[in-house]
Structure formats: C-alpha cells, structure tokens
Amino acid sequence: MSSANKNLSVFSTDGLPDISQKRFAIVVAEWNSEVTEALYEGAYQTLLQYGARAANIVRANVPGSYELSFGAQVFAQKPDIDAVIAIGCVIQGETKHNDYINHAVAQGLTNVALKYNKPVIFGVLTPNNQQQALDRAGGIHGNKGDEAAITAIKMLKLK
Ligand code: RBF
C-alpha cells in the first residue's frame, strides 16, 4: 500500500505564494459527514495558517460526492473565486456505486478546472472502509484536507 507508514500531511511548503488576497471556495459533500467535516476543517485551517483571510473563504455543501462537480462549477465560474477545493468521501460498498461516483467526480472536477482555467482540487477520499477514511481525515495518515489546501495554494503559484 503506497500510503503505509506515511503521514501524508508532511509536505513541502517552501516558496508558497502570498494568498492574503486570494478567494477560495470549499465545496463539501454531506455523505460520510464525520469524515468530510474533518477534511473540511483541515483544509480551512490550513488555508488560514498559510495566510488566507477567513472572509475570503466560502463554503457550500452538496448532498453527495457525485454533486461535487456541479458545486465546484458554480464557484469556478465566479470571477472573484481563485480556487475551488472539493471535499468528499466515497466508501466502497457491496455494489459498484463507488466506481461510478469516483470516476464521475474525478472527471467532472478536471473538466471544471480546465473549462474555467482555475485550480479545482480533488479532496475526495476513496477508501475501502470507514477506518481507512478516518485514518486520512486527521488520523494516522494525516489529513488529506490539509493537503488539498496546500495543493490549491501551490496551484495558484503556478498560475
Ligand atoms: N456519496 C458519497 O459522497 N459517498 C458515498 O460513499 C456514497 N455512497 C453512495 C452509495 C449509493 C448506493 C448511492 C446510490 C449513492 C451514494 N452516494 C455517496 C451519493 C452520491 O454521491 C449522490 O449524492 C447520489 O447518487 C445522488 O446523485
């Protein structure tokens, strides 16, 4: 397993840009909310930690991860939004719903980023079970929400 024994929230933060004037949208799926709330907190606090202003961070909820693409598009098309972070958690079940949702949201978020020429970050966990999700939402493998925020900041530097 690629993430075994790694704290995924250890990342290089050298040379991050000034984001004090940047505006962020965080779109959060309500499914598996124990996980997605923890991811959101990680993303939100990390943006603040690296210089974003609270007034420049907007949040919107969508019912499930499948709806993240549309939610991301609503914000990406706004001229005053610089980057969008999509937060979700799709847990594998007995059927293949997770495959369909994961592929759709990955493709959908990519499409939104390319259409609006803005960073749209894939902060979606795709675990086999709840424990794997919790391990990556503030547990032994760090918080992927933190990483999503850092990724957004790094992508703004690229732009
Ligand atoms: N949404 C999630 O964000 N995470 C899930 O684990 C999840 N599991 C689902 C399982 C099934 C069988 C279905 C039908 C939907 C699931 N959804 C899940 C909701 C999905 O993202 C979306 O909100 C709904 O399909 C409505 O478009």
CSV table of N, CA and C and ligand atoms in Angstrom, one decimal:
chain,number,residue,atom,x,y,z
A,1,MET,N,0.9,-1.2,0.0
A,1,MET,CA,0.0,0.0,0.0
A,1,MET,C,0.9,1.2,0.0
A,2,SER,N,0.7,2.1,-0.9
A,2,SER,CA,1.6,3.2,-1.1
A,2,SER,C,1.6,4.2,0.1
A,3,SER,N,0.5,4.2,0.9
A,3,SER,CA,0.5,5.2,2.0
A,3,SER,C,0.9,4.6,3.3
A,4,ALA,N,1.3,3.3,3.3
A,4,ALA,CA,1.6,2.6,4.5
A,4,ALA,C,2.8,3.3,5.2
A,5,ASN,N,2.6,3.6,6.5
A,5,ASN,CA,3.7,4.2,7.4
A,5,ASN,C,4.0,5.6,7.0
A,6,LYS,N,3.2,6.2,6.3
A,6,LYS,CA,3.5,7.6,5.9
A,6,LYS,C,2.4,8.5,6.5
A,7,ASN,N,2.9,9.6,7.0
A,7,ASN,CA,1.9,10.7,7.4
A,7,ASN,C,1.8,11.6,6.2
A,8,LEU,N,0.7,11.5,5.5
A,8,LEU,CA,0.6,12.2,4.2
A,8,LEU,C,0.5,13.7,4.3
A,9,SER,N,0.3,14.2,5.6
A,9,SER,CA,0.3,15.6,5.7
A,9,SER,C,1.6,16.3,5.9
A,10,VAL,N,2.7,15.5,5.7
A,10,VAL,CA,4.0,16.1,5.7
A,10,VAL,C,4.3,16.5,4.2
A,11,PHE,N,4.4,17.8,4.0
A,11,PHE,CA,4.6,18.2,2.6
A,11,PHE,C,5.5,19.4,2.6
A,12,SER,N,6.1,19.7,1.5
A,12,SER,CA,7.0,20.8,1.4
A,12,SER,C,6.1,22.1,1.2
A,13,THR,N,6.4,23.1,2.0
A,13,THR,CA,5.7,24.3,1.9
A,13,THR,C,6.6,25.5,1.6
A,14,ASP,N,7.8,25.1,1.0
A,14,ASP,CA,8.8,26.1,0.6
A,14,ASP,C,8.2,27.0,-0.5
A,15,GLY,N,8.4,28.3,-0.4
A,15,GLY,CA,8.0,29.2,-1.5
A,15,GLY,C,6.6,29.3,-1.9
A,16,LEU,N,5.7,29.1,-0.9
A,16,LEU,CA,4.3,29.3,-1.2
A,16,LEU,C,4.0,30.8,-1.4
A,17,PRO,N,3.0,31.1,-2.3
A,17,PRO,CA,2.8,32.5,-2.6
A,17,PRO,C,1.9,33.2,-1.5
A,18,ASP,N,1.9,34.5,-1.6
A,18,ASP,CA,1.0,35.3,-0.7
A,18,ASP,C,-0.4,35.0,-1.2
A,19,ILE,N,-1.2,34.5,-0.2
A,19,ILE,CA,-2.7,34.3,-0.6
A,19,ILE,C,-3.6,35.1,0.2
A,20,SER,N,-3.1,36.2,0.7
A,20,SER,CA,-3.9,37.1,1.6
A,20,SER,C,-5.1,37.7,0.8
A,21,GLN,N,-4.9,37.9,-0.5
A,21,GLN,CA,-5.9,38.5,-1.3
A,21,GLN,C,-6.7,37.4,-2.2
A,22,LYS,N,-6.4,36.2,-2.0
A,22,LYS,CA,-7.0,35.1,-2.8
A,22,LYS,C,-8.3,34.7,-2.2
A,23,ARG,N,-9.2,34.3,-3.1
A,23,ARG,CA,-10.5,33.8,-2.6
A,23,ARG,C,-10.7,32.3,-2.9
A,24,PHE,N,-11.2,31.6,-1.9
A,24,PHE,CA,-11.3,30.2,-2.0
A,24,PHE,C,-12.7,29.7,-1.8
A,25,ALA,N,-13.2,28.7,-2.5
A,25,ALA,CA,-14.4,28.1,-2.3
A,25,ALA,C,-14.1,26.6,-1.9
A,26,ILE,N,-14.8,26.2,-0.8
A,26,ILE,CA,-14.6,24.8,-0.4
A,26,ILE,C,-16.0,24.2,-0.5
A,27,VAL,N,-16.1,23.2,-1.3
A,27,VAL,CA,-17.4,22.5,-1.5
A,27,VAL,C,-17.3,21.1,-0.8
A,28,VAL,N,-18.3,20.9,0.0
A,28,VAL,CA,-18.2,19.7,1.0
A,28,VAL,C,-19.4,18.8,0.7
A,29,ALA,N,-19.1,17.5,0.5
A,29,ALA,CA,-20.2,16.5,0.4
A,29,ALA,C,-20.7,16.1,1.7
A,30,GLU,N,-22.0,16.0,1.9
A,30,GLU,CA,-22.6,15.6,3.2
A,30,GLU,C,-22.6,14.1,3.5
A,31,TRP,N,-22.4,13.3,2.5
A,31,TRP,CA,-22.3,11.9,2.7
A,31,TRP,C,-21.0,11.6,3.6
A,32,ASN,N,-21.1,10.7,4.5
A,32,ASN,CA,-19.9,10.4,5.4
A,32,ASN,C,-19.4,11.7,6.0
A,33,SER,N,-20.3,12.4,6.7
A,33,SER,CA,-20.0,13.7,7.2
A,33,SER,C,-19.0,13.7,8.3
A,34,GLU,N,-18.9,12.6,9.0
A,34,GLU,CA,-17.9,12.6,10.1
A,34,GLU,C,-16.5,12.8,9.4
A,35,VAL,N,-16.3,12.2,8.3
A,35,VAL,CA,-15.1,12.3,7.5
A,35,VAL,C,-15.0,13.6,6.8
A,36,THR,N,-16.0,14.0,6.1
A,36,THR,CA,-15.9,15.2,5.3
A,36,THR,C,-15.8,16.5,6.1
A,37,GLU,N,-16.4,16.5,7.3
A,37,GLU,CA,-16.2,17.6,8.2
A,37,GLU,C,-14.8,17.7,8.7
A,38,ALA,N,-14.2,16.6,9.0
A,38,ALA,CA,-12.7,16.6,9.4
A,38,ALA,C,-11.8,17.1,8.3
A,39,LEU,N,-12.2,16.6,7.1
A,39,LEU,CA,-11.4,17.1,5.9
A,39,LEU,C,-11.5,18.6,5.7
A,40,TYR,N,-12.8,19.0,5.8
A,40,TYR,CA,-13.1,20.5,5.7
A,40,TYR,C,-12.3,21.3,6.7
A,41,GLU,N,-12.3,20.9,7.9
A,41,GLU,CA,-11.6,21.6,9.0
A,41,GLU,C,-10.1,21.7,8.7
A,42,GLY,N,-9.6,20.6,8.2
A,42,GLY,CA,-8.2,20.5,7.8
A,42,GLY,C,-7.9,21.5,6.7
A,43,ALA,N,-8.7,21.5,5.7
A,43,ALA,CA,-8.5,22.4,4.6
A,43,ALA,C,-8.6,23.9,5.0
A,44,TYR,N,-9.7,24.2,5.7
A,44,TYR,CA,-10.0,25.5,6.2
A,44,TYR,C,-8.9,26.1,7.1
A,45,GLN,N,-8.5,25.3,8.1
A,45,GLN,CA,-7.4,25.8,9.0
A,45,GLN,C,-6.1,25.9,8.3
A,46,THR,N,-5.8,25.1,7.3
A,46,THR,CA,-4.6,25.1,6.6
A,46,THR,C,-4.5,26.4,5.7
A,47,LEU,N,-5.6,26.7,5.1
A,47,LEU,CA,-5.7,28.0,4.3
A,47,LEU,C,-5.4,29.2,5.2
A,48,LEU,N,-6.0,29.2,6.4
A,48,LEU,CA,-5.8,30.3,7.3
A,48,LEU,C,-4.3,30.3,7.8
A,49,GLN,N,-3.8,29.1,8.1
A,49,GLN,CA,-2.4,29.0,8.6
A,49,GLN,C,-1.4,29.6,7.6
A,50,TYR,N,-1.7,29.5,6.3
A,50,TYR,CA,-0.8,29.9,5.2
A,50,TYR,C,-1.2,31.3,4.7
A,51,GLY,N,-2.1,32.0,5.4
A,51,GLY,CA,-2.3,33.4,5.0
A,51,GLY,C,-3.6,33.8,4.4
A,52,ALA,N,-4.5,32.9,4.2
A,52,ALA,CA,-5.8,33.3,3.6
A,52,ALA,C,-6.6,34.0,4.7
A,53,ARG,N,-7.5,34.9,4.3
A,53,ARG,CA,-8.3,35.6,5.3
A,53,ARG,C,-9.7,34.8,5.4
A,54,ALA,N,-10.2,34.7,6.6
A,54,ALA,CA,-11.4,34.0,6.8
A,54,ALA,C,-12.6,34.5,5.9
A,55,ALA,N,-12.6,35.8,5.7
A,55,ALA,CA,-13.6,36.5,4.9
A,55,ALA,C,-13.5,36.1,3.4
A,56,ASN,N,-12.3,35.5,3.0
A,56,ASN,CA,-12.1,35.2,1.6
A,56,ASN,C,-12.3,33.7,1.4
A,57,ILE,N,-12.9,33.0,2.4
A,57,ILE,CA,-13.1,31.5,2.2
A,57,ILE,C,-14.6,31.3,2.3
A,58,VAL,N,-15.2,30.8,1.2
A,58,VAL,CA,-16.7,30.5,1.3
A,58,VAL,C,-16.8,29.0,1.3
A,59,ARG,N,-17.9,28.5,1.9
A,59,ARG,CA,-18.2,27.1,2.0
A,59,ARG,C,-19.6,26.8,1.4
A,60,ALA,N,-19.7,25.7,0.7
A,60,ALA,CA,-21.0,25.3,0.3
A,60,ALA,C,-21.1,23.8,0.5
A,61,ASN,N,-22.3,23.3,0.9
A,61,ASN,CA,-22.5,21.8,0.9
A,61,ASN,C,-23.2,21.3,-0.3
A,62,VAL,N,-22.9,20.1,-0.7
A,62,VAL,CA,-23.7,19.4,-1.6
A,62,VAL,C,-24.1,18.0,-1.0
A,63,PRO,N,-25.1,17.4,-1.5
A,63,PRO,CA,-25.6,16.2,-0.8
A,63,PRO,C,-24.5,15.0,-0.8
A,64,GLY,N,-24.0,14.7,-2.0
A,64,GLY,CA,-23.0,13.6,-2.1
A,64,GLY,C,-21.9,14.0,-3.0
A,65,SER,N,-20.9,13.1,-3.1
A,65,SER,CA,-19.7,13.4,-3.9
A,65,SER,C,-20.0,13.6,-5.3
A,66,TYR,N,-21.0,12.9,-5.8
A,66,TYR,CA,-21.4,13.0,-7.2
A,66,TYR,C,-21.7,14.4,-7.6
A,67,GLU,N,-22.3,15.1,-6.6
A,67,GLU,CA,-22.7,16.5,-6.8
A,67,GLU,C,-21.5,17.5,-6.7
A,68,LEU,N,-20.3,17.1,-6.4
A,68,LEU,CA,-19.2,18.0,-6.2
A,68,LEU,C,-18.8,18.7,-7.5
A,69,SER,N,-19.0,18.0,-8.6
A,69,SER,CA,-18.6,18.7,-9.9
A,69,SER,C,-19.4,19.9,-10.2
A,70,PHE,N,-20.7,19.7,-10.0
A,70,PHE,CA,-21.6,20.9,-10.2
A,70,PHE,C,-21.4,22.0,-9.2
A,71,GLY,N,-21.2,21.5,-7.9
A,71,GLY,CA,-20.9,22.5,-6.9
A,71,GLY,C,-19.6,23.3,-7.2
A,72,ALA,N,-18.6,22.6,-7.7
A,72,ALA,CA,-17.4,23.2,-8.0
A,72,ALA,C,-17.6,24.2,-9.2
A,73,GLN,N,-18.4,23.8,-10.1
A,73,GLN,CA,-18.6,24.7,-11.3
A,73,GLN,C,-19.3,26.0,-10.9
A,74,VAL,N,-20.2,25.9,-10.0
A,74,VAL,CA,-21.0,27.1,-9.5
A,74,VAL,C,-20.0,28.1,-9.0
A,75,PHE,N,-18.9,27.7,-8.3
A,75,PHE,CA,-17.9,28.7,-7.8
A,75,PHE,C,-16.8,29.0,-8.8
A,76,ALA,N,-16.4,28.0,-9.6
A,76,ALA,CA,-15.3,28.2,-10.5
A,76,ALA,C,-15.7,29.3,-11.5
A,77,GLN,N,-17.0,29.4,-11.9
A,77,GLN,CA,-17.4,30.3,-12.9
A,77,GLN,C,-17.5,31.8,-12.3
A,78,LYS,N,-17.4,31.9,-11.0
A,78,LYS,CA,-17.4,33.3,-10.4
A,78,LYS,C,-16.1,34.0,-10.6
A,79,PRO,N,-16.1,35.2,-11.1
A,79,PRO,CA,-14.8,35.9,-11.4
A,79,PRO,C,-14.0,36.1,-10.1
A,80,ASP,N,-14.6,36.2,-9.0
A,80,ASP,CA,-13.9,36.6,-7.8
A,80,ASP,C,-13.4,35.3,-7.0
A,81,ILE,N,-13.6,34.2,-7.5
A,81,ILE,CA,-13.1,33.0,-6.9
A,81,ILE,C,-11.8,32.5,-7.6
A,82,ASP,N,-10.7,32.3,-6.8
A,82,ASP,CA,-9.4,32.0,-7.4
A,82,ASP,C,-9.2,30.5,-7.4
A,83,ALA,N,-9.7,29.7,-6.5
A,83,ALA,CA,-9.5,28.3,-6.5
A,83,ALA,C,-10.7,27.6,-5.7
A,84,VAL,N,-10.9,26.4,-6.1
A,84,VAL,CA,-12.0,25.6,-5.5
A,84,VAL,C,-11.4,24.3,-4.9
A,85,ILE,N,-11.9,24.0,-3.8
A,85,ILE,CA,-11.5,22.7,-3.1
A,85,ILE,C,-12.7,21.8,-3.0
A,86,ALA,N,-12.7,20.7,-3.5
A,86,ALA,CA,-13.9,19.8,-3.4
A,86,ALA,C,-13.5,18.7,-2.4
A,87,ILE,N,-14.4,18.5,-1.4
A,87,ILE,CA,-14.2,17.6,-0.3
A,87,ILE,C,-15.3,16.5,-0.3
A,88,GLY,N,-14.9,15.3,-0.3
A,88,GLY,CA,-15.9,14.2,-0.3
A,88,GLY,C,-15.2,12.9,0.2
A,89,CYS,N,-16.1,11.9,0.4
A,89,CYS,CA,-15.6,10.6,0.9
A,89,CYS,C,-16.5,9.5,0.3
A,90,VAL,N,-16.0,8.7,-0.6
A,90,VAL,CA,-16.8,7.7,-1.2
A,90,VAL,C,-16.3,6.3,-0.7
A,91,ILE,N,-17.1,5.7,0.1
A,91,ILE,CA,-16.6,4.4,0.7
A,91,ILE,C,-17.1,3.3,-0.1
A,92,GLN,N,-16.3,2.3,-0.4
A,92,GLN,CA,-16.6,1.2,-1.2
A,92,GLN,C,-17.7,0.4,-0.5
A,93,GLY,N,-18.7,0.0,-1.2
A,93,GLY,CA,-19.8,-0.8,-0.6
A,93,GLY,C,-19.9,-2.2,-1.3
A,94,GLU,N,-21.1,-2.8,-1.2
A,94,GLU,CA,-21.2,-4.1,-1.8
A,94,GLU,C,-21.4,-4.0,-3.3
A,95,THR,N,-21.8,-2.9,-3.7
A,95,THR,CA,-22.1,-2.7,-5.2
A,95,THR,C,-21.0,-1.8,-5.7
A,96,LYS,N,-21.1,-1.5,-7.0
A,96,LYS,CA,-20.0,-0.8,-7.7
A,96,LYS,C,-20.3,0.7,-7.7
A,97,HIS,N,-21.2,1.2,-6.9
A,97,HIS,CA,-21.6,2.6,-7.0
A,97,HIS,C,-20.3,3.5,-6.8
A,98,ASN,N,-19.4,3.1,-6.0
A,98,ASN,CA,-18.2,3.9,-5.7
A,98,ASN,C,-17.4,4.1,-7.0
A,99,ASP,N,-17.3,3.1,-7.8
A,99,ASP,CA,-16.5,3.3,-9.0
A,99,ASP,C,-17.1,4.3,-9.9
A,100,TYR,N,-18.4,4.3,-10.0
A,100,TYR,CA,-19.1,5.2,-10.9
A,100,TYR,C,-19.0,6.6,-10.3
A,101,ILE,N,-19.2,6.8,-9.0
A,101,ILE,CA,-19.1,8.1,-8.4
A,101,ILE,C,-17.7,8.6,-8.5
A,102,ASN,N,-16.7,7.8,-8.2
A,102,ASN,CA,-15.3,8.3,-8.2
A,102,ASN,C,-14.9,8.7,-9.6
A,103,HIS,N,-15.2,7.9,-10.6
A,103,HIS,CA,-14.8,8.3,-11.9
A,103,HIS,C,-15.5,9.6,-12.4
A,104,ALA,N,-16.8,9.6,-12.0
A,104,ALA,CA,-17.5,10.8,-12.5
A,104,ALA,C,-17.0,12.1,-11.8
A,105,VAL,N,-16.7,12.0,-10.5
A,105,VAL,CA,-16.3,13.2,-9.9
A,105,VAL,C,-14.9,13.6,-10.2
A,106,ALA,N,-14.0,12.6,-10.4
A,106,ALA,CA,-12.7,12.9,-10.9
A,106,ALA,C,-12.7,13.6,-12.2
A,107,GLN,N,-13.5,13.0,-13.1
A,107,GLN,CA,-13.5,13.6,-14.5
A,107,GLN,C,-14.2,15.0,-14.5
A,108,GLY,N,-15.3,15.0,-13.7
A,108,GLY,CA,-16.1,16.3,-13.6
A,108,GLY,C,-15.2,17.4,-13.0
A,109,LEU,N,-14.5,17.2,-12.0
A,109,LEU,CA,-13.7,18.2,-11.4
A,109,LEU,C,-12.6,18.7,-12.4
A,110,THR,N,-12.0,17.7,-13.1
A,110,THR,CA,-11.0,18.0,-14.1
A,110,THR,C,-11.6,18.9,-15.2
A,111,ASN,N,-12.8,18.6,-15.6
A,111,ASN,CA,-13.4,19.4,-16.6
A,111,ASN,C,-13.6,20.8,-16.2
A,112,VAL,N,-14.1,20.9,-14.9
A,112,VAL,CA,-14.3,22.3,-14.4
A,112,VAL,C,-13.0,23.1,-14.4
A,113,ALA,N,-12.0,22.5,-13.9
A,113,ALA,CA,-10.7,23.2,-13.8
A,113,ALA,C,-10.2,23.7,-15.2
A,114,LEU,N,-10.4,22.8,-16.2
A,114,LEU,CA,-9.9,23.1,-17.5
A,114,LEU,C,-10.8,24.2,-18.2
A,115,LYS,N,-12.1,24.0,-17.9
A,115,LYS,CA,-13.0,24.9,-18.6
A,115,LYS,C,-12.8,26.4,-18.0
A,116,TYR,N,-12.6,26.5,-16.7
A,116,TYR,CA,-12.6,27.8,-16.1
A,116,TYR,C,-11.1,28.3,-15.8
A,117,ASN,N,-10.2,27.4,-16.2
A,117,ASN,CA,-8.8,27.8,-16.0
A,117,ASN,C,-8.4,28.2,-14.6
A,118,LYS,N,-8.9,27.4,-13.7
A,118,LYS,CA,-8.7,27.7,-12.2
A,118,LYS,C,-8.4,26.4,-11.5
A,119,PRO,N,-7.6,26.4,-10.5
A,119,PRO,CA,-7.4,25.2,-9.7
A,119,PRO,C,-8.7,24.7,-9.1
A,120,VAL,N,-8.9,23.4,-9.3
A,120,VAL,CA,-10.1,22.7,-8.7
A,120,VAL,C,-9.5,21.5,-8.1
A,121,ILE,N,-9.5,21.4,-6.8
A,121,ILE,CA,-8.7,20.4,-6.1
A,121,ILE,C,-9.6,19.2,-5.7
A,122,PHE,N,-9.0,18.0,-6.0
A,122,PHE,CA,-9.7,16.7,-5.7
A,122,PHE,C,-9.4,16.3,-4.3
A,123,GLY,N,-10.3,16.7,-3.4
A,123,GLY,CA,-10.1,16.4,-2.0
A,123,GLY,C,-11.1,15.3,-1.6
A,124,VAL,N,-11.1,14.2,-2.4
A,124,VAL,CA,-12.1,13.1,-2.2
A,124,VAL,C,-11.4,11.9,-1.8
A,125,LEU,N,-11.7,11.3,-0.7
A,125,LEU,CA,-11.2,10.0,-0.3
A,125,LEU,C,-12.0,8.9,-0.9
A,126,THR,N,-11.3,7.9,-1.3
A,126,THR,CA,-12.0,6.7,-2.0
A,126,THR,C,-11.6,5.4,-1.2
A,127,PRO,N,-11.9,5.3,0.1
A,127,PRO,CA,-11.4,4.2,0.9
A,127,PRO,C,-12.3,2.9,0.7
A,128,ASN,N,-11.7,1.9,1.2
A,128,ASN,CA,-12.4,0.6,1.2
A,128,ASN,C,-13.4,0.5,2.4
A,129,ASN,N,-13.1,1.3,3.5
A,129,ASN,CA,-13.9,1.3,4.6
A,129,ASN,C,-13.8,2.6,5.4
A,130,GLN,N,-14.6,2.7,6.4
A,130,GLN,CA,-14.7,3.9,7.2
A,130,GLN,C,-13.3,4.1,8.0
A,131,GLN,N,-12.7,3.1,8.5
A,131,GLN,CA,-11.5,3.3,9.2
A,131,GLN,C,-10.4,3.8,8.3
A,132,GLN,N,-10.3,3.3,7.1
A,132,GLN,CA,-9.3,3.9,6.2
A,132,GLN,C,-9.6,5.4,5.9
A,133,ALA,N,-10.8,5.7,5.9
A,133,ALA,CA,-11.2,7.2,5.7
A,133,ALA,C,-10.8,8.0,6.9
A,134,LEU,N,-11.1,7.5,8.1
A,134,LEU,CA,-10.7,8.2,9.3
A,134,LEU,C,-9.2,8.4,9.5
A,135,ASP,N,-8.5,7.3,9.1
A,135,ASP,CA,-7.0,7.4,9.1
A,135,ASP,C,-6.5,8.5,8.3
A,136,ARG,N,-7.2,9.0,7.3
A,136,ARG,CA,-6.8,10.0,6.4
A,136,ARG,C,-7.5,11.3,6.6
A,137,ALA,N,-8.3,11.4,7.6
A,137,ALA,CA,-9.0,12.6,7.9
A,137,ALA,C,-8.7,13.1,9.3
A,138,GLY,N,-7.4,13.1,9.6
A,138,GLY,CA,-6.9,13.5,10.9
A,138,GLY,C,-6.4,12.4,11.7
A,139,GLY,N,-6.3,11.2,11.1
A,139,GLY,CA,-5.8,10.0,11.8
A,139,GLY,C,-4.3,9.7,11.5
A,140,ILE,N,-4.0,8.5,11.5
A,140,ILE,CA,-2.6,8.1,11.4
A,140,ILE,C,-1.9,8.4,10.1
A,141,HIS,N,-2.7,8.7,9.1
A,141,HIS,CA,-2.2,9.1,7.8
A,141,HIS,C,-2.4,10.5,7.5
A,142,GLY,N,-2.5,11.3,8.6
A,142,GLY,CA,-2.7,12.8,8.4
A,142,GLY,C,-4.1,13.2,8.0
A,143,ASN,N,-4.1,14.3,7.4
A,143,ASN,CA,-5.4,14.9,7.0
A,143,ASN,C,-5.3,15.3,5.5
A,144,LYS,N,-6.0,14.6,4.6
A,144,LYS,CA,-6.0,14.9,3.2
A,144,LYS,C,-6.6,16.3,2.9
A,145,GLY,N,-7.4,16.8,3.9
A,145,GLY,CA,-7.9,18.2,3.7
A,145,GLY,C,-6.8,19.2,3.8
A,146,ASP,N,-5.8,19.0,4.7
A,146,ASP,CA,-4.7,19.9,4.7
A,146,ASP,C,-4.0,19.9,3.4
A,147,GLU,N,-3.8,18.7,2.9
A,147,GLU,CA,-3.1,18.5,1.6
A,147,GLU,C,-3.8,19.2,0.4
A,148,ALA,N,-5.1,19.1,0.5
A,148,ALA,CA,-5.9,19.7,-0.6
A,148,ALA,C,-5.7,21.2,-0.6
A,149,ALA,N,-5.7,21.8,0.6
A,149,ALA,CA,-5.5,23.3,0.8
A,149,ALA,C,-4.1,23.7,0.3
A,150,ILE,N,-3.1,22.9,0.7
A,150,ILE,CA,-1.7,23.2,0.2
A,150,ILE,C,-1.6,23.1,-1.3
A,151,THR,N,-2.3,22.1,-1.9
A,151,THR,CA,-2.3,21.9,-3.3
A,151,THR,C,-2.9,23.1,-4.0
A,152,ALA,N,-4.0,23.6,-3.5
A,152,ALA,CA,-4.7,24.8,-4.0
A,152,ALA,C,-3.7,25.9,-4.1
A,153,ILE,N,-3.0,26.1,-2.9
A,153,ILE,CA,-2.1,27.3,-2.9
A,153,ILE,C,-0.9,27.1,-3.9
A,154,LYS,N,-0.4,25.9,-4.0
A,154,LYS,CA,0.7,25.7,-4.9
A,154,LYS,C,0.2,25.9,-6.4
A,155,MET,N,-1.0,25.5,-6.6
A,155,MET,CA,-1.5,25.7,-8.0
A,155,MET,C,-1.7,27.2,-8.3
A,156,LEU,N,-2.1,28.0,-7.3
A,156,LEU,CA,-2.2,29.4,-7.5
A,156,LEU,C,-0.9,30.0,-7.8
A,157,LYS,N,0.2,29.5,-7.2
A,157,LYS,CA,1.5,30.0,-7.6
A,157,LYS,C,1.8,29.7,-9.0
A,158,LEU,N,1.4,28.5,-9.5
A,158,LEU,CA,1.7,28.1,-10.9
A,158,LEU,C,1.0,29.1,-11.8
A,159,LYS,N,-0.2,29.5,-11.5
A,159,LYS,CA,-1.0,30.4,-12.3
A,159,LYS,C,-0.3,31.8,-12.3
B,1,RBF,N1,-21.9,9.8,-1.9
B,1,RBF,C1,-20.7,10.0,-1.2
B,1,RBF,O1,-20.2,11.1,-1.1
B,1,RBF,N2,-20.1,8.9,-0.6
B,1,RBF,C2,-20.6,7.7,-0.6
B,1,RBF,O2,-20.0,6.7,0.0
B,1,RBF,C3,-21.8,7.5,-1.4
B,1,RBF,N3,-22.3,6.2,-1.4
B,1,RBF,C4,-23.5,6.0,-2.2
B,1,RBF,C5,-24.0,4.7,-2.4
B,1,RBF,C6,-25.1,4.5,-3.2
B,1,RBF,C7,-25.6,3.1,-3.4
B,1,RBF,C8,-25.7,5.6,-3.8
B,1,RBF,C9,-26.9,5.4,-4.7
B,1,RBF,C10,-25.2,6.9,-3.6
B,1,RBF,C11,-24.1,7.1,-2.8
B,1,RBF,N4,-23.6,8.4,-2.6
B,1,RBF,C12,-22.4,8.6,-1.9
B,1,RBF,C13,-24.4,9.6,-3.1
B,1,RBF,C14,-24.0,10.1,-4.4
B,1,RBF,O3,-22.7,10.8,-4.3
B,1,RBF,C15,-25.1,11.1,-4.9
B,1,RBF,O4,-25.3,12.1,-3.9
B,1,RBF,C16,-26.4,10.5,-5.2
B,1,RBF,O5,-26.2,9.4,-6.1
B,1,RBF,C17,-27.4,11.4,-5.9
B,1,RBF,O6,-26.9,11.9,-7.1
